[in-house]
mmCIF file with all atom_site columns, C-alpha atoms in Angstrom:
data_model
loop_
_atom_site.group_PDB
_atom_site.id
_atom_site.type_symbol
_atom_site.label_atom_id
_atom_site.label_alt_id
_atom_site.label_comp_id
_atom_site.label_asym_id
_atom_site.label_entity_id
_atom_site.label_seq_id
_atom_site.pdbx_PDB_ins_code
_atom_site.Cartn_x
_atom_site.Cartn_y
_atom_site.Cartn_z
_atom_site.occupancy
_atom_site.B_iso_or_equiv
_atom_site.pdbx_formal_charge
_atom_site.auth_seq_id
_atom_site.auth_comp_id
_atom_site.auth_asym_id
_atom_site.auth_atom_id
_atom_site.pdbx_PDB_model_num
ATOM 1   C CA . UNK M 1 1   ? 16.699  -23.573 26.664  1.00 56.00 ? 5   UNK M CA 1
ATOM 2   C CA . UNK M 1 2   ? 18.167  -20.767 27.111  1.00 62.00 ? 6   UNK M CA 1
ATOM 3   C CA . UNK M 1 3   ? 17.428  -17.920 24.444  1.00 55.00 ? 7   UNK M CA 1
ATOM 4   C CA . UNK M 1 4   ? 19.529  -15.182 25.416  1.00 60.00 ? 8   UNK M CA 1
ATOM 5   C CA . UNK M 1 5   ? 22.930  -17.492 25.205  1.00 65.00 ? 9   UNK M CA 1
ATOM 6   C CA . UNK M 1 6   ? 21.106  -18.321 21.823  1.00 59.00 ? 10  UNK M CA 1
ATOM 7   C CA . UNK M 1 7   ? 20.920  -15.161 20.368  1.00 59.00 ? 11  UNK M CA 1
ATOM 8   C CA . UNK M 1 8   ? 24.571  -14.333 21.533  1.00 68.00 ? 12  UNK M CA 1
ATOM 9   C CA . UNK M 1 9   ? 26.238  -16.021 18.854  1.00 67.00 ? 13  UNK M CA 1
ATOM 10  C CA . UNK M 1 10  ? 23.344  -14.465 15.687  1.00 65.00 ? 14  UNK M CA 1
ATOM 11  C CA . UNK M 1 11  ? 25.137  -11.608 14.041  1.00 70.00 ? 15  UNK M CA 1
ATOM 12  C CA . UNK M 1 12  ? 22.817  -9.226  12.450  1.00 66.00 ? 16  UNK M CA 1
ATOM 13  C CA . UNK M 1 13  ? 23.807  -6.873  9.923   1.00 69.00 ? 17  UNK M CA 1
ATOM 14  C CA . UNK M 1 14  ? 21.803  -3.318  9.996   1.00 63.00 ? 18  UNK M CA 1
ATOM 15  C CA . UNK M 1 15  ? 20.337  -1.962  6.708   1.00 63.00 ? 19  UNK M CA 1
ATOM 16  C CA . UNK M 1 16  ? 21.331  1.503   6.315   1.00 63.00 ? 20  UNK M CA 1
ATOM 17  C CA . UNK M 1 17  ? 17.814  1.419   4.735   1.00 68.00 ? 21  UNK M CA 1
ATOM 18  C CA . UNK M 1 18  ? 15.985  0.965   7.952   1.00 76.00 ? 22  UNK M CA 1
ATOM 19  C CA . UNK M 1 19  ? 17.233  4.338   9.290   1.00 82.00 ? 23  UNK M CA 1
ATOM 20  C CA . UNK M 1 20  ? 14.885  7.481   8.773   1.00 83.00 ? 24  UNK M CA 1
ATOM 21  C CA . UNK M 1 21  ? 15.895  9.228   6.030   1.00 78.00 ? 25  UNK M CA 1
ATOM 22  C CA . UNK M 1 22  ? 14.826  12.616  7.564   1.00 81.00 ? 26  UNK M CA 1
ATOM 23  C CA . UNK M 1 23  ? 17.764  12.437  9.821   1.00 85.00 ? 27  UNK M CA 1
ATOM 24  C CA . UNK M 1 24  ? 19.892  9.323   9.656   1.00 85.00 ? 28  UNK M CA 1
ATOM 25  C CA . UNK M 1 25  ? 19.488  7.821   12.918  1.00 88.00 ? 29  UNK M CA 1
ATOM 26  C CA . UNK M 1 26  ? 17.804  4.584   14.000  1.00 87.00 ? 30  UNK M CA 1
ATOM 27  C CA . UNK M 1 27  ? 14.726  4.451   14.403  1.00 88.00 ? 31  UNK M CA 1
ATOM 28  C CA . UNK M 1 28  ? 13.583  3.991   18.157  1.00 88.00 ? 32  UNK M CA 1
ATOM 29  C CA . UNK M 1 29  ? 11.160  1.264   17.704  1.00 87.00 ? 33  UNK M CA 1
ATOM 30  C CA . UNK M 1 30  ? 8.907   -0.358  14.625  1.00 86.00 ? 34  UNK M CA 1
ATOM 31  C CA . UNK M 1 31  ? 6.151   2.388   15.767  1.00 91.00 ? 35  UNK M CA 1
ATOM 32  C CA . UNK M 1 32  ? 8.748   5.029   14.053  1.00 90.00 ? 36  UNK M CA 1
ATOM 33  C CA . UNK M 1 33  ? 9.589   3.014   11.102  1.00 88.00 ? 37  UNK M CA 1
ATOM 34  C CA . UNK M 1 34  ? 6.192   2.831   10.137  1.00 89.00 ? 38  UNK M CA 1
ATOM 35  C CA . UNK M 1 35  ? 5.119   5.967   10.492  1.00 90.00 ? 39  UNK M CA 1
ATOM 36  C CA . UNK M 1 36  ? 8.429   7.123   8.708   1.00 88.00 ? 40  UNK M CA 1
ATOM 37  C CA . UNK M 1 37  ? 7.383   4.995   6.016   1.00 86.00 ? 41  UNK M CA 1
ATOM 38  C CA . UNK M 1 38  ? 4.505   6.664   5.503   1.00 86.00 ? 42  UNK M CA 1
ATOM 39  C CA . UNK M 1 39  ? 5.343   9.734   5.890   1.00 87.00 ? 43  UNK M CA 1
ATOM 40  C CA . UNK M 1 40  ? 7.410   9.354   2.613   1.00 85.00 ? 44  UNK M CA 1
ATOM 41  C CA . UNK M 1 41  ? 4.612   7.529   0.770   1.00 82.00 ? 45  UNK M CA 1
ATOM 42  C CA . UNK M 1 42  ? 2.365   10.698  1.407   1.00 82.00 ? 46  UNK M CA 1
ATOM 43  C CA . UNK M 1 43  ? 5.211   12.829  0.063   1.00 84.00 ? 47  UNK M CA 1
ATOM 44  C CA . UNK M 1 44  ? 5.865   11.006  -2.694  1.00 81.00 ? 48  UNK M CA 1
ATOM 45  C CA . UNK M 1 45  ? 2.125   11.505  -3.487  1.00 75.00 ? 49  UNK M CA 1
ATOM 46  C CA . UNK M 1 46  ? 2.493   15.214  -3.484  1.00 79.00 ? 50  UNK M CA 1
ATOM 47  C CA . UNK M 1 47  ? 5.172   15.338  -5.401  1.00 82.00 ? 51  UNK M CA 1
ATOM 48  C CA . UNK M 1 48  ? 4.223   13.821  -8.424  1.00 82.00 ? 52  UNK M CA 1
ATOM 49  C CA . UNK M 1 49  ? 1.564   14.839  -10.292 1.00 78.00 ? 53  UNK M CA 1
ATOM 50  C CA . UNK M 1 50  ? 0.090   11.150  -11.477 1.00 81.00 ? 54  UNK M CA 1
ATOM 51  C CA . UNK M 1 51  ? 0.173   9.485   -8.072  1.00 81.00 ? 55  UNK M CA 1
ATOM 52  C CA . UNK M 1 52  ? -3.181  9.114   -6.085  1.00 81.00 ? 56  UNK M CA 1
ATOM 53  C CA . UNK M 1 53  ? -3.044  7.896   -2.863  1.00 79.00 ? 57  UNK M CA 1
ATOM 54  C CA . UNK M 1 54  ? -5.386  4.481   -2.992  1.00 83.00 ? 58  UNK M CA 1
ATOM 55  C CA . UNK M 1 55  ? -6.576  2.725   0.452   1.00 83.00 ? 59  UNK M CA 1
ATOM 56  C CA . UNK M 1 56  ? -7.941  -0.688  0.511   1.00 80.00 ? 60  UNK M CA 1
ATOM 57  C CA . UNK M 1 57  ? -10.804 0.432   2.493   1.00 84.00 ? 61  UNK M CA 1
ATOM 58  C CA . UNK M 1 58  ? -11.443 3.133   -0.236  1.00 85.00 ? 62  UNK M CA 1
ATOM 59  C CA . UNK M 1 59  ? -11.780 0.575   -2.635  1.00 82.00 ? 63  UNK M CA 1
ATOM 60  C CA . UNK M 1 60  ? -13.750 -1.832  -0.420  1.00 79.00 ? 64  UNK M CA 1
ATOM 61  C CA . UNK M 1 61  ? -16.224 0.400   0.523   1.00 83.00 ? 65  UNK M CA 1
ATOM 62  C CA . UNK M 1 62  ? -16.953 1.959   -2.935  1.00 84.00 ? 66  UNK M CA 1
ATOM 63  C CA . UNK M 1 63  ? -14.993 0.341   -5.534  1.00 82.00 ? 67  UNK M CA 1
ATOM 64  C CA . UNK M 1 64  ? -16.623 1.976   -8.681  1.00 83.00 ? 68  UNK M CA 1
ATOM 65  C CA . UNK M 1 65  ? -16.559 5.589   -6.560  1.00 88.00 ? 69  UNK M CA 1
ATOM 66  C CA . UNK M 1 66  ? -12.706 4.743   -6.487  1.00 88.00 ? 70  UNK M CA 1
ATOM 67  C CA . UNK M 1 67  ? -12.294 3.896   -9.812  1.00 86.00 ? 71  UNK M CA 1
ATOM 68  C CA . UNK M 1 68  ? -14.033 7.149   -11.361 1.00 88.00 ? 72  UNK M CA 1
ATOM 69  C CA . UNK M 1 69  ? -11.779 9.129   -9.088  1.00 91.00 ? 73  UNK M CA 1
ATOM 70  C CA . UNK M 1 70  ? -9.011  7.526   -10.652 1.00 90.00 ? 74  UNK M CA 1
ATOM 71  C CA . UNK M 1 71  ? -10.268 7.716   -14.046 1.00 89.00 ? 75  UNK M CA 1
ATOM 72  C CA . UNK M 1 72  ? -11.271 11.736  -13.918 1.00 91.00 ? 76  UNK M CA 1
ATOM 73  C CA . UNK M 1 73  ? -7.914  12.253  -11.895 1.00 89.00 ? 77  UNK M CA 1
ATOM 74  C CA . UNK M 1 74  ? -5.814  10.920  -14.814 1.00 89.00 ? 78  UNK M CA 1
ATOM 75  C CA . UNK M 1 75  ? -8.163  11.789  -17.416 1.00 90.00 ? 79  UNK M CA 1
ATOM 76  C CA . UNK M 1 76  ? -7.988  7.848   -18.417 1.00 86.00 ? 80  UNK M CA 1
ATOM 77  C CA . UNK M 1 77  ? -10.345 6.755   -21.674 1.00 83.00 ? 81  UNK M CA 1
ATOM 78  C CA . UNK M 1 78  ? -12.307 2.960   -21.027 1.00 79.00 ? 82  UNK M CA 1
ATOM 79  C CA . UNK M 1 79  ? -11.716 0.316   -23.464 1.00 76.00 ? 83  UNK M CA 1
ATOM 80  C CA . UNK M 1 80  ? -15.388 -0.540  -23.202 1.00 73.00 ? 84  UNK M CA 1
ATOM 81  C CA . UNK M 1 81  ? -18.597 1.834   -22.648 1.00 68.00 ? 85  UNK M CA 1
ATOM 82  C CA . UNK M 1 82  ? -19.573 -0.551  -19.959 1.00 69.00 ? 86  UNK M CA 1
ATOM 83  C CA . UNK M 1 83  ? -19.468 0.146   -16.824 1.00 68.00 ? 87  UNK M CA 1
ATOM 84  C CA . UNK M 1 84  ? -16.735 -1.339  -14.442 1.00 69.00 ? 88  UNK M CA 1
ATOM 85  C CA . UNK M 1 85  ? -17.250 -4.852  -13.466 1.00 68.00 ? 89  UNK M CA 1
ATOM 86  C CA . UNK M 1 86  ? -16.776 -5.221  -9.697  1.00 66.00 ? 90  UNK M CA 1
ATOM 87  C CA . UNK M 1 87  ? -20.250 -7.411  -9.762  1.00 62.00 ? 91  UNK M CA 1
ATOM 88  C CA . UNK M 1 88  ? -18.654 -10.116 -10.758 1.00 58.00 ? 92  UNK M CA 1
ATOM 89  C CA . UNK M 1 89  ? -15.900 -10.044 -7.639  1.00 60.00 ? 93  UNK M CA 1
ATOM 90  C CA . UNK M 1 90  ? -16.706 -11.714 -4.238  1.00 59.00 ? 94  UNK M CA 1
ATOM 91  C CA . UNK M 1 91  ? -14.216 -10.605 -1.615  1.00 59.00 ? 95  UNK M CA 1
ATOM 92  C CA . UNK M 1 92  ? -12.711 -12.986 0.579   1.00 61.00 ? 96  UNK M CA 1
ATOM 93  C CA . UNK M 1 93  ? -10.209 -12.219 2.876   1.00 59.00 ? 97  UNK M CA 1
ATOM 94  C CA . UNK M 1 94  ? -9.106  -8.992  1.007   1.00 58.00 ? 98  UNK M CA 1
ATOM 95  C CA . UNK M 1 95  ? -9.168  -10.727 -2.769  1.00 59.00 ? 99  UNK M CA 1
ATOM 96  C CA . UNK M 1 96  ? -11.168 -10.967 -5.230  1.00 60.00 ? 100 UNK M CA 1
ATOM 97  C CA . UNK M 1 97  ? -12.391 -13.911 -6.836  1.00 59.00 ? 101 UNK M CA 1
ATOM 98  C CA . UNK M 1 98  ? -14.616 -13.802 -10.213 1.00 59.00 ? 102 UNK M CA 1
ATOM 99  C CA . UNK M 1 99  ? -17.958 -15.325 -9.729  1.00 55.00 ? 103 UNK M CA 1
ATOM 100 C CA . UNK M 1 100 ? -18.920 -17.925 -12.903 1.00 52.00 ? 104 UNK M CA 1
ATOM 101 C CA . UNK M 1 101 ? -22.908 -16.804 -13.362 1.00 54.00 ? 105 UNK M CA 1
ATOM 102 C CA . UNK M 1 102 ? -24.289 -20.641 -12.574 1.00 49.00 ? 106 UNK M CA 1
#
């Protein structure tokens, strides 16, 4: 089978969304998009004054660290006087699911 005489006949419309918005051109390969796509995340972050820049690893690594940042940051008042409950998660594959206490 031949691909190429496949792919002749697929019409693909561009999204004026995948072209940097710095300048308006294409982007030269997915490399470019992402980092483009970053690169506004991390400005959007700047710019407003309650957005926090969160990584998963952040949270994986210390998830109550994480969450006091966030709660000092925006100056945030806890339902409960108990601490946060990331005991009762068990991460699997990047989700959490509760643990029932047997």
């Amino acid at each position: 089978m031949d691909v190429g005489r496949l792919l002749e006949h697929v019409k693909v419309k561009e999204l004026l969304k995948d072209r940097d918005p710095d300048t308006g051109q294409r982007f030269p390969n997915v490399i470019a998009l992402r980092e483009a796509k970053l690169r506004d995340w991390l400005r959007v972050s700047q710019t407003l004054r309650y957005s926090h820049h969160v990584t998963c690893r952040d949270f994986m690594l210390d998830p109550r660290e994480l969450l006091e940042t966030l709660e000092n940051k925006f100056m945030l008042i806890r339902k409960s006087h108990l601490g946060w409950e990331t005991d009762l998660c068990v991460w699997r594959f990047g989700m959490c699911q509760k643990v029932i206490p047997s």
